[in-house]
Amino acid sequence: MSVKNKVDELKARKGLFVVLDGGEGVGKSTNSEFIQQYLTSQSIDFISTREPGGTPFAEKIRQLVLSESDESINALSELLLIFAARAQHLNQKISPALLAGQWVLCDRFTDATYAYQGSGRGIDTSLISECENLVQGQLRPDLTIILDAPLSVTRKRLDERESLDRMEKESLDFHERVASAYRERALASPETYALIDASQPLGNVQADIKKVLDDVIKKWREPSDRL
Ligand code: TMP
């Protein structure tokens, strides 16, 4: 099926595409669990997945991208690998689920590419945007929840981890640029992004997330507003 046909079909989808993203150590795993429990409590049929990865082949690419390498990895090679994984993930898992009416909850998506490969590695935004259009057509998340916390908080959490991957080992400066890029992207499009202060006590973070979800669930349940 051509990308164009796929996009036309996706316009008819009924499930929502929700992404949870943010810098390292912001509490994505804990809050993803919370979102999954909340969607279940609301009787919403969903799948949960992640990037890079989400299918066996894309998970192999994830290994390549995140594992230590003796050879220095070219930023463009990294970018293309991430979009290769994304093309596989979209075709094999995300699009079929959306077309079947399921919601998709994805741990990271293309905002991570703008933040890590764009701001972090310095790849031009226009190149990322070209790859995004090529791989995703018009498909964009319906809601992106960005967890945001100062590096003074997130670094402490990373320091407690037993081992760090290739991205987590990057400099403070790199992670500062990543966090700023997420913030800027979220603030630029408040209609589809929620920027949540993840340095608050967990109960408050989850209350904020629940409020955002309640809003989209309410709209989604109103027949006239369904996609
Ligand atoms: P995580 O699943 O533990 O957050 O790890 C995924 C890592 O991959 C994280 O360091 C961010 C990185 N990443 C990118 O650099 N670009 C991307 O487009 C995505 C989705 C992730």
Coordinates of C-alpha atoms and ligand atoms in Angstrom, one line a residue:
M1 CA 0.0 0.0 0.0
S2 CA 1.4 3.5 -0.9
V3 CA 2.0 6.0 1.8
K4 CA -0.8 8.2 0.4
N5 CA -3.4 5.4 0.6
K6 CA -2.2 4.6 4.1
V7 CA -2.7 8.2 5.1
D8 CA -6.2 8.3 3.6
E9 CA -7.1 5.2 5.6
L10 CA -5.6 6.6 8.7
K11 CA -7.9 9.7 8.5
A12 CA -10.7 7.3 9.0
R13 CA -9.2 5.8 12.2
K14 CA -11.0 5.9 15.5
G15 CA -8.3 5.2 18.0
L16 CA -6.2 8.0 19.4
F17 CA -2.4 8.1 19.1
V18 CA -0.9 9.2 22.5
V19 CA 2.8 9.7 23.0
L20 CA 4.6 10.1 26.3
D21 CA 8.0 11.7 26.0
G22 CA 10.7 13.7 27.7
G23 CA 14.4 13.7 28.7
E24 CA 16.2 11.0 30.6
G25 CA 15.1 10.3 34.2
V26 CA 11.8 12.2 34.0
G27 CA 9.7 9.2 35.2
K28 CA 8.3 7.9 31.9
S29 CA 8.1 4.3 33.0
T30 CA 6.2 5.0 36.2
N31 CA 3.8 7.4 34.4
S32 CA 3.3 5.1 31.5
E33 CA 2.1 2.4 33.9
F34 CA -0.2 5.0 35.4
I35 CA -1.6 6.0 32.0
Q36 CA -2.2 2.3 31.1
Q37 CA -4.1 1.7 34.3
Y38 CA -6.1 4.8 33.7
L39 CA -7.0 3.9 30.1
T40 CA -8.0 0.4 31.3
S41 CA -10.2 1.9 34.1
Q42 CA -11.9 3.9 31.4
S43 CA -12.5 0.7 29.3
I44 CA -10.4 2.1 26.4
D45 CA -8.9 -0.6 24.1
F46 CA -5.3 0.3 23.6
I47 CA -1.8 -1.1 22.9
S48 CA 1.3 0.1 24.6
T49 CA 4.6 0.3 22.7
R50 CA 7.9 2.2 22.5
E51 CA 10.5 3.8 20.3
P52 CA 13.0 3.1 19.1
G53 CA 11.6 -0.4 18.8
G54 CA 8.1 -1.9 19.2
T55 CA 8.6 -4.8 16.7
P56 CA 11.3 -7.5 16.7
F57 CA 13.1 -5.9 13.8
A58 CA 12.8 -2.3 15.2
E59 CA 14.0 -3.6 18.6
K60 CA 17.2 -4.9 16.8
I61 CA 17.7 -1.4 15.4
R62 CA 17.2 0.0 19.0
Q63 CA 20.0 -2.3 20.2
L64 CA 22.3 -0.9 17.4
V65 CA 21.4 2.7 18.2
L66 CA 21.7 2.5 22.0
S67 CA 24.5 0.0 22.6
E68 CA 28.1 1.1 23.1
S69 CA 30.2 1.0 20.0
D70 CA 34.0 1.2 19.5
E71 CA 33.3 3.0 16.2
S72 CA 32.0 6.5 16.4
I73 CA 28.5 6.7 15.1
N74 CA 27.7 9.3 12.5
A75 CA 24.8 11.5 13.5
L76 CA 23.1 11.0 10.1
S77 CA 23.5 7.2 10.4
E78 CA 21.8 7.4 13.8
L79 CA 19.0 9.5 12.4
L80 CA 18.3 7.2 9.5
L81 CA 18.4 4.1 11.7
I82 CA 15.8 5.7 14.0
F83 CA 13.5 6.5 11.1
A84 CA 14.1 3.0 9.7
A85 CA 12.9 1.6 13.0
R86 CA 10.0 4.0 13.0
A87 CA 8.9 3.0 9.4
Q88 CA 8.8 -0.6 10.5
H89 CA 7.0 0.2 13.8
L90 CA 4.4 2.3 12.1
N91 CA 3.6 -0.2 9.4
Q92 CA 3.6 -3.3 11.5
K93 CA 2.1 -2.1 14.7
I94 CA 0.9 1.5 15.1
S95 CA -1.1 2.0 11.9
P96 CA -2.8 -1.4 12.1
A97 CA -3.8 -0.7 15.7
L98 CA -5.2 2.7 14.9
L99 CA -7.1 1.4 11.9
A100 CA -8.6 -1.3 14.1
G101 CA -9.9 1.4 16.4
Q102 CA -7.4 0.9 19.2
W103 CA -5.6 3.7 21.0
V104 CA -1.9 3.6 20.8
L105 CA 0.2 4.7 23.8
C106 CA 3.8 5.1 22.6
D107 CA 6.8 5.7 24.9
R108 CA 8.7 8.3 22.8
F109 CA 8.1 9.2 19.2
T110 CA 9.4 11.8 16.7
D111 CA 9.7 14.6 19.3
A112 CA 12.6 12.5 20.7
T113 CA 14.2 12.7 17.2
Y114 CA 13.9 16.5 17.2
A115 CA 15.2 16.7 20.7
Y116 CA 18.1 14.1 20.6
Q117 CA 19.2 14.1 17.0
G118 CA 18.2 17.7 16.3
S119 CA 19.1 19.7 19.4
G120 CA 21.3 17.1 20.9
R121 CA 23.4 16.1 17.9
G122 CA 22.9 19.3 15.9
I123 CA 21.1 17.8 12.8
D124 CA 19.1 20.4 10.9
T125 CA 15.4 20.5 11.8
S126 CA 14.4 20.7 8.1
L127 CA 16.2 17.3 7.5
I128 CA 14.3 15.7 10.3
S129 CA 11.1 17.2 9.1
E130 CA 11.7 15.7 5.6
C131 CA 12.3 12.2 7.1
E132 CA 9.2 12.7 9.2
N133 CA 7.0 13.4 6.2
L134 CA 8.6 10.6 4.2
V135 CA 8.0 8.0 6.9
Q136 CA 4.8 9.2 8.6
G137 CA 3.0 10.9 5.7
Q138 CA 0.5 13.1 7.6
L139 CA 0.3 10.9 10.7
R140 CA 1.1 12.8 13.9
P141 CA 0.2 12.0 17.5
D142 CA -3.2 13.3 18.7
L143 CA -1.7 14.0 22.1
T144 CA 1.9 14.2 23.2
I145 CA 2.5 14.4 27.0
I146 CA 6.0 15.8 27.7
L147 CA 7.4 15.2 31.2
D148 CA 9.7 18.0 32.1
A149 CA 12.1 18.3 35.1
P150 CA 15.3 20.2 35.8
L151 CA 18.5 18.3 35.2
S152 CA 19.4 18.6 38.9
V153 CA 16.4 16.3 39.6
T154 CA 16.8 13.9 36.6
R155 CA 20.6 13.4 36.9
K156 CA 20.1 12.1 40.5
R157 CA 17.7 9.4 39.1
L158 CA 20.2 8.4 36.4
D159 CA 23.0 8.2 38.9
E160 CA 21.0 5.5 40.7
R161 CA 20.8 3.3 37.6
E162 CA 23.2 0.3 37.3
S163 CA 24.2 1.0 33.7
L164 CA 23.7 3.8 31.2
D165 CA 23.2 3.5 27.5
R166 CA 24.9 5.5 24.7
M167 CA 22.5 8.4 25.0
E168 CA 22.3 8.5 28.8
K169 CA 26.1 8.8 28.9
E170 CA 26.0 12.0 26.9
S171 CA 27.2 15.3 28.5
L172 CA 25.1 17.5 30.7
D173 CA 25.1 20.1 28.0
F174 CA 23.6 17.6 25.5
H175 CA 20.8 16.7 28.0
E176 CA 20.2 20.4 28.6
R177 CA 19.7 21.0 24.9
V178 CA 17.4 17.9 24.7
A179 CA 15.2 19.1 27.6
S180 CA 15.0 22.6 26.2
A181 CA 13.9 21.2 22.8
Y182 CA 11.1 19.2 24.3
R183 CA 9.9 22.3 26.3
E184 CA 10.0 24.5 23.2
R185 CA 8.1 22.0 21.0
A186 CA 5.4 21.5 23.7
L187 CA 4.9 25.2 24.3
A188 CA 4.7 25.9 20.5
S189 CA 1.7 23.6 20.0
P190 CA -0.4 23.7 23.2
E191 CA -3.4 22.2 21.2
T192 CA -1.8 18.8 20.9
Y193 CA 1.0 18.9 23.6
A194 CA 0.8 18.8 27.4
L195 CA 3.9 20.0 29.3
I196 CA 3.8 18.4 32.7
D197 CA 6.1 19.4 35.6
A198 CA 7.7 16.1 36.5
S199 CA 9.6 17.5 39.5
Q200 CA 6.4 17.7 41.5
P201 CA 5.4 14.9 43.9
L202 CA 4.3 11.9 41.9
G203 CA 0.6 12.3 43.0
N204 CA 0.5 15.8 41.5
V205 CA 2.2 14.7 38.3
Q206 CA -0.4 12.0 37.9
A207 CA -3.2 14.3 38.8
D208 CA -2.0 16.6 35.9
I209 CA -1.8 13.7 33.5
K210 CA -5.3 12.4 34.5
K211 CA -6.7 15.9 33.8
V212 CA -5.2 15.9 30.3
L213 CA -6.5 12.4 29.6
D214 CA -9.9 13.2 30.9
D215 CA -10.1 16.1 28.4
V216 CA -9.2 14.0 25.4
I217 CA -11.3 11.1 26.5
K218 CA -14.3 13.4 26.8
K219 CA -13.8 14.9 23.4
W220 CA -13.1 11.4 21.8
R221 CA -16.4 10.2 23.3
E222 CA -18.4 13.0 21.8
P223 CA -19.4 11.6 18.4
S224 CA -19.0 14.9 16.5
D225 CA -15.4 15.3 17.6
R226 CA -14.3 11.8 16.7
L227 CA -11.6 11.6 14.1
Ligands
TMP1 P1 14.3 5.0 26.7 O1 13.3 4.1 26.1 O2 14.9 4.3 27.9 O3 13.8 6.3 27.0 O4 15.5 5.0 25.8 C1 15.4 5.4 24.5 C2 16.6 6.3 24.1 O5 16.6 6.5 22.7 C3 16.6 7.6 24.7 O6 18.0 7.9 25.2 C4 16.3 8.6 23.7 C5 16.7 7.9 22.4 N1 16.0 8.2 21.2 C6 16.5 9.1 20.3 O7 17.7 9.5 20.4 N2 15.8 9.4 19.2 C7 14.5 9.0 19.0 O8 13.9 9.3 18.0 C8 13.9 8.1 20.0 C9 12.5 7.6 19.8 C10 14.7 7.8 21.1

